[in-house]
Short mmCIF file of C-alpha atoms in Angstrom, two decimals:
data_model
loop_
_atom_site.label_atom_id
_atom_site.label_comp_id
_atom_site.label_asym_id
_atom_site.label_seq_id
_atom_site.Cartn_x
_atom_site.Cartn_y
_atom_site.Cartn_z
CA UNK A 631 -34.48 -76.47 -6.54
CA UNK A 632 -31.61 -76.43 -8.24
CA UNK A 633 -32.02 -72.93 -10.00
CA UNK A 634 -32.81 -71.48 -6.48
CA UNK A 635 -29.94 -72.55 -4.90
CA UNK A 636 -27.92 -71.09 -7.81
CA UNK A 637 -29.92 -67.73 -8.09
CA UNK A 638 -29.01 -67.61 -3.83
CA UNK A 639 -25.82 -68.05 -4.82
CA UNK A 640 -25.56 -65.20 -7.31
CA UNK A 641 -27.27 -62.39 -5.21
CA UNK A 642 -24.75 -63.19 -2.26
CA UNK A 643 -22.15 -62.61 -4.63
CA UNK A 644 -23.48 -59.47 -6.02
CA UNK A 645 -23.73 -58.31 -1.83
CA UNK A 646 -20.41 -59.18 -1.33
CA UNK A 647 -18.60 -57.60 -4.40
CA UNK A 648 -20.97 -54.88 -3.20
CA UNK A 649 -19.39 -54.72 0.45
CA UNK A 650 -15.95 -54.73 -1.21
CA UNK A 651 -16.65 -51.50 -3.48
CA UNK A 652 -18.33 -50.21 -0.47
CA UNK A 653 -15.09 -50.65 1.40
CA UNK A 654 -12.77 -49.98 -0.83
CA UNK A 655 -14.55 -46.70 -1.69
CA UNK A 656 -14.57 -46.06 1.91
CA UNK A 657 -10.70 -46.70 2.70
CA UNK A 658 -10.18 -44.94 -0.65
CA UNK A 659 -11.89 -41.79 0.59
CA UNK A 660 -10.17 -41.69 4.03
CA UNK A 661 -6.87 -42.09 2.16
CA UNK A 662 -7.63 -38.77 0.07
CA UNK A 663 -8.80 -37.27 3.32
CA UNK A 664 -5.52 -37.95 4.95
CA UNK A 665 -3.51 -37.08 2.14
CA UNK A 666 -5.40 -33.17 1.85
CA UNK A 667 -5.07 -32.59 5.37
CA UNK A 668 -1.26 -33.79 5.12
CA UNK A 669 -1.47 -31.17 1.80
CA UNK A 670 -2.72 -28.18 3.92
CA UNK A 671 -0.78 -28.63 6.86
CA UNK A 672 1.68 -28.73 4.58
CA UNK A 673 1.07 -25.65 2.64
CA UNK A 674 -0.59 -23.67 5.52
CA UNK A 675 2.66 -21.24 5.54
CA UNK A 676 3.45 -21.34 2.18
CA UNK A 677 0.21 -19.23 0.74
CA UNK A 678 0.81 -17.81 -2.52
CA UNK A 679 -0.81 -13.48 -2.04
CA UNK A 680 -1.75 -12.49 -5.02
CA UNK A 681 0.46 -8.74 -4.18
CA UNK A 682 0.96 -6.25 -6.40
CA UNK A 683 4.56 -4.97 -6.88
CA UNK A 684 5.48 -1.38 -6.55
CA UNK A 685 7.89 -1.05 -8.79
CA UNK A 686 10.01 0.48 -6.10
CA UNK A 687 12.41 -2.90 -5.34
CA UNK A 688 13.36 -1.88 -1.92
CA UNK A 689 9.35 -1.41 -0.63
CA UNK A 690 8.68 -4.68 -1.98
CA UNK A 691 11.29 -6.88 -0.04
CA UNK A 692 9.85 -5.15 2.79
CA UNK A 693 6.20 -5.38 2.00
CA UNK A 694 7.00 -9.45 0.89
CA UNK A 695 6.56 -8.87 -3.06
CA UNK A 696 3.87 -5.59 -3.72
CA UNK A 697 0.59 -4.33 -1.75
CA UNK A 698 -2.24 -7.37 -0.84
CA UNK A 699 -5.58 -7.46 -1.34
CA UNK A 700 -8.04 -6.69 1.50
CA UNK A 701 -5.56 -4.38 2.82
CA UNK A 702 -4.71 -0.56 3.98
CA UNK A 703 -1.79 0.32 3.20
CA UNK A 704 -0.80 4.05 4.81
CA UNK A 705 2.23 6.45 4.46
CA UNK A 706 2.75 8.79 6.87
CA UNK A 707 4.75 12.25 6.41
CA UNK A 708 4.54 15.70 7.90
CA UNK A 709 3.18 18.57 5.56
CA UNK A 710 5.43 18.19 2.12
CA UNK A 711 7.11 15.16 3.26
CA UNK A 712 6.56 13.13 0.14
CA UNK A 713 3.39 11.26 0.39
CA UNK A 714 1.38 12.71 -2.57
CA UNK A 715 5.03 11.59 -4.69
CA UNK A 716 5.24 8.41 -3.71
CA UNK A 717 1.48 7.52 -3.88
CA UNK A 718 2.14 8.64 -7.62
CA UNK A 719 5.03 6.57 -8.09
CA UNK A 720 3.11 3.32 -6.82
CA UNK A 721 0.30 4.27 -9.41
CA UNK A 722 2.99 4.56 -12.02
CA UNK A 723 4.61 1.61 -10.99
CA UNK A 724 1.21 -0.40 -10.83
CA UNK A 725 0.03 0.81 -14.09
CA UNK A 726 3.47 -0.26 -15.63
CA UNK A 727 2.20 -4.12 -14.86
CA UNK A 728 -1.05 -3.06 -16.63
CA UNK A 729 -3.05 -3.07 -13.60
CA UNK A 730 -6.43 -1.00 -13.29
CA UNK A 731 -6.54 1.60 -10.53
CA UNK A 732 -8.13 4.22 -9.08
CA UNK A 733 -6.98 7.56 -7.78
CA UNK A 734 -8.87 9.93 -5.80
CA UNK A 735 -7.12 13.31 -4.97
CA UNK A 736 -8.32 15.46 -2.49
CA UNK A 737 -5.93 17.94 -2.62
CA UNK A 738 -4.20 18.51 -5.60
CA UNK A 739 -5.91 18.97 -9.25
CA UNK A 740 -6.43 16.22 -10.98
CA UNK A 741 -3.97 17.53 -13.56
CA UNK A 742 -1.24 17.59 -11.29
CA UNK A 743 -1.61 14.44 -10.26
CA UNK A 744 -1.52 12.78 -14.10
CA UNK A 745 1.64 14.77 -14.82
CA UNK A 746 3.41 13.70 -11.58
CA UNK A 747 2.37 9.97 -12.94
CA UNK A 748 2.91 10.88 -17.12
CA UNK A 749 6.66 11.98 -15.31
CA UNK A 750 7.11 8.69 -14.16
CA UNK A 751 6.09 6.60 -16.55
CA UNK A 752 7.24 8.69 -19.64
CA UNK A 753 10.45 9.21 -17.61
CA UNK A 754 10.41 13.01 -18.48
CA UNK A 755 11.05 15.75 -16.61
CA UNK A 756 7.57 17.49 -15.39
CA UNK A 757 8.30 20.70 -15.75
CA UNK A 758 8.68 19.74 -19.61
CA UNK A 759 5.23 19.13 -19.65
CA UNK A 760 4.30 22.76 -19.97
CA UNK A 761 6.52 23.32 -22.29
CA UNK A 762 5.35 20.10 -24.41
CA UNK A 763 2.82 20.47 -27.67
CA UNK A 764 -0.06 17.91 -27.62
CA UNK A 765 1.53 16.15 -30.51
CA UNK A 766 4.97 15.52 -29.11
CA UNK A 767 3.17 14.10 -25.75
CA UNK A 768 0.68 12.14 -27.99
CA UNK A 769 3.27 10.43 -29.93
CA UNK A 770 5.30 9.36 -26.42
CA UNK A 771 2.38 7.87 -24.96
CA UNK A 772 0.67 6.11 -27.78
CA UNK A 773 4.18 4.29 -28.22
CA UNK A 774 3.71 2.67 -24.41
CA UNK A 775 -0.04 2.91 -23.62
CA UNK A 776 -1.15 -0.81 -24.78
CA UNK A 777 1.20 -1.91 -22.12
CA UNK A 778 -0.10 -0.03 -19.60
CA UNK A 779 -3.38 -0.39 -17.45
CA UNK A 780 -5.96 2.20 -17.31
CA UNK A 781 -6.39 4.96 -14.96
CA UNK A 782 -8.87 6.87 -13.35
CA UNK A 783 -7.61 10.13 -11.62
CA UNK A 784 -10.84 11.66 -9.73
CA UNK A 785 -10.55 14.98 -8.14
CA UNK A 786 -13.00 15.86 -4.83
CA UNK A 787 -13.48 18.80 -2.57
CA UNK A 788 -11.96 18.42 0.76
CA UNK A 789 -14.23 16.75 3.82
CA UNK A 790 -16.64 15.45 0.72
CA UNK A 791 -15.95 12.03 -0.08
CA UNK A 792 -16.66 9.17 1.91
CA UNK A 793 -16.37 5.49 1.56
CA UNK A 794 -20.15 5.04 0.08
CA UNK A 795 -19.34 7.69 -2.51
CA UNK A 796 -16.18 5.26 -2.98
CA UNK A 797 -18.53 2.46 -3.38
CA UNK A 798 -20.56 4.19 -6.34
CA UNK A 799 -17.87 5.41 -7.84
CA UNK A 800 -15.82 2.04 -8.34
CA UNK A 801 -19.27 0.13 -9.62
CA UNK A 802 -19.75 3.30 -11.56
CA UNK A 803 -16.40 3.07 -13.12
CA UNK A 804 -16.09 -1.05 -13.34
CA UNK A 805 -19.62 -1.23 -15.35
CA UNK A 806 -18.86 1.46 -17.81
CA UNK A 807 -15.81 0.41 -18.62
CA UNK A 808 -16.17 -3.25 -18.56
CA UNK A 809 -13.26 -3.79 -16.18
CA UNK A 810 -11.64 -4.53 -12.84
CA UNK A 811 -10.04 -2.03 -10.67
CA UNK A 812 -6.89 -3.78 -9.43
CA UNK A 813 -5.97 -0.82 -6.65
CA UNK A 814 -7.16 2.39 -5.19
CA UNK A 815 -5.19 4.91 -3.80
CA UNK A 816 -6.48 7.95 -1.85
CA UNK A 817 -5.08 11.10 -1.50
CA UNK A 818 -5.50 11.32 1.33
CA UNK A 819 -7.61 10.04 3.89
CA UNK A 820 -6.93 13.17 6.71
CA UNK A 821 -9.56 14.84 3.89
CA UNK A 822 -12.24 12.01 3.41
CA UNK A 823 -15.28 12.37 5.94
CA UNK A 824 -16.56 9.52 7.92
CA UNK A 825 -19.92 7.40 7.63
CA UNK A 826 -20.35 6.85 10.98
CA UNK A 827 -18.60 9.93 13.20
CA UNK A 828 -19.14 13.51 13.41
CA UNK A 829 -16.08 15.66 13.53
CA UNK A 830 -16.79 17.03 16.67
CA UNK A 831 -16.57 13.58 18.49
CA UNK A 832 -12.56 14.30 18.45
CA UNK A 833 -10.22 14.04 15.94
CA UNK A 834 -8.78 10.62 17.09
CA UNK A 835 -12.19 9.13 16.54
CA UNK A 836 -13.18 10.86 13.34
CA UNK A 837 -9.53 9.60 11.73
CA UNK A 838 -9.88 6.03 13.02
CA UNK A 839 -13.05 5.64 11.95
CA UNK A 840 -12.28 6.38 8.48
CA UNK A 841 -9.17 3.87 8.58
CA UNK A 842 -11.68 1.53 9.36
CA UNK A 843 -14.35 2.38 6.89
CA UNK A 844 -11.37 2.36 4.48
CA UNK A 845 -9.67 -0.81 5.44
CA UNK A 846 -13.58 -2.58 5.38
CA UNK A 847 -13.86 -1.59 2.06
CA UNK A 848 -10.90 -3.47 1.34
CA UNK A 849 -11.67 -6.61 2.81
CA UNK A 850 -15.46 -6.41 1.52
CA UNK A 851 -13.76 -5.40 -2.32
CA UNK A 852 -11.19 -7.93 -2.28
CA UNK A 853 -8.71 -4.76 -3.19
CA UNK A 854 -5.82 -2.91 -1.48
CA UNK A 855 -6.45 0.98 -0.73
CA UNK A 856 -3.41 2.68 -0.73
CA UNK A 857 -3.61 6.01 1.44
CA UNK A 858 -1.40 8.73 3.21
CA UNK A 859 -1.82 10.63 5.93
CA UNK A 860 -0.37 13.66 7.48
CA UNK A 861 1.41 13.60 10.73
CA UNK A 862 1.13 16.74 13.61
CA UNK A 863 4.40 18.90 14.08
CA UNK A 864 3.99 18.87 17.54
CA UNK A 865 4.01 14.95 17.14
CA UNK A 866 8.00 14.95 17.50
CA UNK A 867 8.24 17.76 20.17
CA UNK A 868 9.45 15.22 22.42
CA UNK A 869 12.21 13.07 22.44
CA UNK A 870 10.61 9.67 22.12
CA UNK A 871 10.74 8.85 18.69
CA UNK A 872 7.39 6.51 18.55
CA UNK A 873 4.40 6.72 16.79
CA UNK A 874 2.26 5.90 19.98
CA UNK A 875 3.04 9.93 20.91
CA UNK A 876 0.89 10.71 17.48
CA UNK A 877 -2.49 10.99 18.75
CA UNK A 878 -4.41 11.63 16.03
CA UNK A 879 -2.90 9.13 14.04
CA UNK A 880 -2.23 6.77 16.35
CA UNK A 881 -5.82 5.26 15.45
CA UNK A 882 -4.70 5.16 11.70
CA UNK A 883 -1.70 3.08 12.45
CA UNK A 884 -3.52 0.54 14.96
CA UNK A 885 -6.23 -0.07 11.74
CA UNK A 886 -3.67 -0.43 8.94
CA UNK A 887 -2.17 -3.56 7.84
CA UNK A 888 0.84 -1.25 6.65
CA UNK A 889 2.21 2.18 7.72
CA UNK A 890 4.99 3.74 6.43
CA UNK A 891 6.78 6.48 7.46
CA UNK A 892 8.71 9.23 5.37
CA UNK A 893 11.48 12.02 7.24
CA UNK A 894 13.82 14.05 5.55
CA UNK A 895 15.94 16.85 6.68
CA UNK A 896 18.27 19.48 4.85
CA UNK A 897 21.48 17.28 4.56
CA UNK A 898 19.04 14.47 2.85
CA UNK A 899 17.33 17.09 0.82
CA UNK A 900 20.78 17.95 -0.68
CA UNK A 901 21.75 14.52 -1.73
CA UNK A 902 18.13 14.13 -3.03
CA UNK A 903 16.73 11.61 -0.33
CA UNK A 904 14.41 10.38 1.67
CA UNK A 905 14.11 8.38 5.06
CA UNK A 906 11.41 5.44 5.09
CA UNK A 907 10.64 3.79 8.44
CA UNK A 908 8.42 0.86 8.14
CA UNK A 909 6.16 1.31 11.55
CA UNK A 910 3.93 -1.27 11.14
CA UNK A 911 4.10 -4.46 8.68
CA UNK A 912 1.06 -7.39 9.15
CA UNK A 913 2.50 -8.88 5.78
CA UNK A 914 6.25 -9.69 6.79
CA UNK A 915 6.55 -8.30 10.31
CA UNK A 916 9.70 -6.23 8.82
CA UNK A 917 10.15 -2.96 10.35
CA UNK A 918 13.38 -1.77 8.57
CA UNK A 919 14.44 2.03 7.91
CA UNK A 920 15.82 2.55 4.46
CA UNK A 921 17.13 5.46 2.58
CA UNK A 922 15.63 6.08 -1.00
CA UNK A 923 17.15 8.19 -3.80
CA UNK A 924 14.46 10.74 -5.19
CA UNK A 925 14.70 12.26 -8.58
CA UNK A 926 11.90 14.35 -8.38
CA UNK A 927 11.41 15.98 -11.42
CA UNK A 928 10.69 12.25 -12.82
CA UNK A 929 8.74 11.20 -9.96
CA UNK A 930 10.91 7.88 -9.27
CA UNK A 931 12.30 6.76 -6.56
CA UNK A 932 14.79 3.74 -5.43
CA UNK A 933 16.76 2.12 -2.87
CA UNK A 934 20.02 3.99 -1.77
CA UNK A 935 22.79 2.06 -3.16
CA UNK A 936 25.44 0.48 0.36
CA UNK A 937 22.00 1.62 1.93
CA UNK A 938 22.87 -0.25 5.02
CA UNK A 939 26.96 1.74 5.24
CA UNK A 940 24.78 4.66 5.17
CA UNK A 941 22.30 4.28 7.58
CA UNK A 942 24.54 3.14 10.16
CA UNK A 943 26.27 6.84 9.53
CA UNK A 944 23.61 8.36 9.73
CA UNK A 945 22.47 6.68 12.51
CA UNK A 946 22.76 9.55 14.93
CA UNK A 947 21.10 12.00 13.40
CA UNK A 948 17.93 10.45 13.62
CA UNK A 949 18.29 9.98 16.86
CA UNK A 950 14.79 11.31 17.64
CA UNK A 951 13.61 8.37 15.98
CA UNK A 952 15.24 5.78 18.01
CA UNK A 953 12.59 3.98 21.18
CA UNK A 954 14.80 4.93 23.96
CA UNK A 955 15.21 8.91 25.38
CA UNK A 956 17.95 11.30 24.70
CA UNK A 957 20.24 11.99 27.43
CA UNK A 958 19.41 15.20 29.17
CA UNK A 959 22.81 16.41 28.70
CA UNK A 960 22.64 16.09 24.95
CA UNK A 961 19.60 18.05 25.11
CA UNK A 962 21.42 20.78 27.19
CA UNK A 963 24.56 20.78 25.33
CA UNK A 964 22.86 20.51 22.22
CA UNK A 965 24.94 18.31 20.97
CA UNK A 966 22.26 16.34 18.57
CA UNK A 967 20.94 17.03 15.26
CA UNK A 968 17.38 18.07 15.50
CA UNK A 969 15.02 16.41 13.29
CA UNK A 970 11.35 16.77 15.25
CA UNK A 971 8.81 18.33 12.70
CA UNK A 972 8.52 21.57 14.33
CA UNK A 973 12.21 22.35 13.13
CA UNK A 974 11.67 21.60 9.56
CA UNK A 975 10.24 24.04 7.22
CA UNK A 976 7.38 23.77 4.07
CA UNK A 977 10.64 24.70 1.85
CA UNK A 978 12.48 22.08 3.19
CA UNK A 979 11.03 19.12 1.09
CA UNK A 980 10.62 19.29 -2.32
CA UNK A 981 7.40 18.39 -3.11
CA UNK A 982 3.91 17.18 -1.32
#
C-alpha cells in the first residue's frame, strides 16, 4: 500500500542519516585522536615541573627553576663545610614563597636552627638575636609573617628517626594543621637509621639504603626531601678528584636525583666564599662549579658576581677536584695548593 511504501521509505532514511552521524562521529573522533597525539608529541619535552625556587638565583639556573617533586635532593660537605647553612637558607628561601615545610634536625637544637632561618628571613644579624627582647623580635616578624609559609622545625636524637617516623610525623602535622607540606628537609640523613639494614651490614649499605628509603618517600609523597650529608676526610687523600673514591657516599650520590657539593679553603674563607660543584643533576644534566658569596651572620648566600673570571683563576687551586691525576712532579715539588679534606681544619669554615 501506499502508506507502506512511504513508512519503508522513512525508516531507510532514518538508517541512513543514522550511518552518516555514525560516520561522521567516527572520522570526528579519529581527527581528535590525531590531533592529541600530534599535541603530546608535541609537548613531550616541554613539561611544565611544578619546582620550587631556592631563592638562591645561581642554584636555580642550575637545578632548571627550584627543587622537584618526587625528588632527593643532597648536599655534600666535609665536617663544617656549610650544609646545615645552606639547608637553612633553602627553608628561608622556600618559606619566603609561602610554602609549607618541614625540618627535621638531627644535630643541632631546634633553636638554632629557627635563628639561622629568623637570620635570613629577618635579614638580621644572628648573633643579635641574643641580644634581642621578645617585643622588638615580635614586632619584626608580625610585620612579614602573613607572607610567609609555615614551619615546622623538629628536633630528634641521633640514629632515631627513620622514614616511618617521617611518615607519622608529616600526616601528624598535615591533619592538625589543616595543610600541605610543600618540602622537607633533613638534617641530615648520615644520622637517620634505616628500615630495612642493620648498621653492621657496612656503612655503604646502611647509607644507601636510607637514600633510598628517603628518595621513595618522595616519589610515594609527591614532595622533594632536601638532605645533606657528610663526606670522609680520607675521601680526598688521593689525587683523583671524583666522587666515585667516596665510598660511603658513593651509594647516596647513585640514589639522588641531585647532589651538590660544597669546598672551601682559607683564601675563600677570607673573601667570605664558598665552592659549589654540582656532581650529579637528573633535572638539567648541568654539572657546573660556581662560587657563592656567604654572609654568614645573615644566613644568605648568592652567586659570585664575574663568577666565571674567577673561577677560571682559581682554576688551579682546585686542582684536586679536576677528573684527571696530578703530575707526580707537582706532587714532589709541591708545587699545588692542597685542598683534600684531611688538610683543612674544623676552624677553617665558619659554620656547620
Amino acid at each position: 500500500t501506499p502508506q507502506e511504501v512511504s513508512k519503508n521509505i522513512k525508516t531507510e532514511d532514518v538508517k541512513l542519516d543514522q550511518a552518516k552521524d555514525v560516520k561522521e562521529l567516527k572520522n570526528t573522533s579519529q581527527e581528535v585522536s590525531k590531533m592529541l597525539k600530534e599535541s603530546l608529541e608535541e609537548n613531550r619535552y616541554k613539561e611544565k615541573f611544578d619546582t620550587i625556587p631556592t631563592g638562591i638565583k645561581v642554584i636555580d639556573e642550575i637545578l632548571g627553576g627550584g627543587v622537584r617533586p618526587k625528588t632527593l635532593v643532597t648536599v655534600l660537605s666535609p665536617s663544617h663545610g656549610g650544609k646545615s647553612a645552606l639547608l637553612s637558607a633553602f627553608s628561608a628561601g622556600f618559606s619566603k614563597q609561602k610554602k609549607n615545610g618541614l625540618y627535621i634536625t638531627l644535630e643541632m637544637p631546634e633553636v638554632d636552627i629557627l635563628k639561622r632561618i629568623d637570620a635570613n628571613i629577618l635579614q638580621t644579624d644572628i648573633w643579635k638575636f641574643e641580644e634581642m627582647d621578645w617585643e622588638t623580635y615580635h614586632n619584626m616578624y608580625s610585620k612579614i609573617k602573613d607572607r610567609l609559609g609555615k614551619l615546622f622545625v623538629k628536633e630528634y636524637p641521633a640514629g632515631s628517626f627513620s622514614t616511618f617516623d617521617l611518615t607519622k610525623l608529616m600526616y601528624d602535622i598535615e591533619q592538625e594543621n589543616n595543610l600541605k607540606l610543600d618540602y622537607i628537609i633533613i638534617d641530615y640523613m648520615g644520622l637517620m637509621k634505616s628500615t630495612r639494614v642493620k648498621l653492621n651490614q657496612g656503612s655503604y649499605l646502611y647509607f644507601k639504603s636510607i637514600a633510598e628509603e628517603l628518595h621513595g618517600f618522595a616519589k610515594k609523597h609527591n614532595i622533594p626531601v632536601i638532605t645533606a650529608f657528610q663526606l670522609n676526610r680520607s675521601a680526598y687523600n688521593n689525587t683523583d678528584a671524583g666522587l666515585e673514591s667516596v665510598s660511603e657516599s658513593l651509594g647516596v650520590i647513585m640514589t639522588a636525583d641531585v647532589s651538590i657539593l660544597l669546598l672551601s679553603n682559607e683564601q675563600l674563607k677570607e673573601q667570605k666564599q664558598i665552592m659549589l660543584k654540582t656532581e650529579k643533576n637528573r633535572y638539567t644534566g648541568k654539572l657546573d662549579k660556581v662560587l657563592l658569596q656567604v654572609d654568614w651572620p645573615k644566613m644568605t648566600f648568592k652567586g659570585v658576581e664575574d663568577n666565571e673570571n674567577v673561577m677560571n683563576e682559581l682554576n688551579q687551586e682546585f686542582t684536586s677536584l679536576n677528573e684527571n691525576l696530578i703530575p707526580s712532579e707537582d706532587i714532589e715539588n709541591n708545587n699545588l695548593i692542597d685542598l683534600s679534606v684531611s688538610n683543612l681544619e674544623d676552624d677553617d669554615f665558619e659554620f656547620e
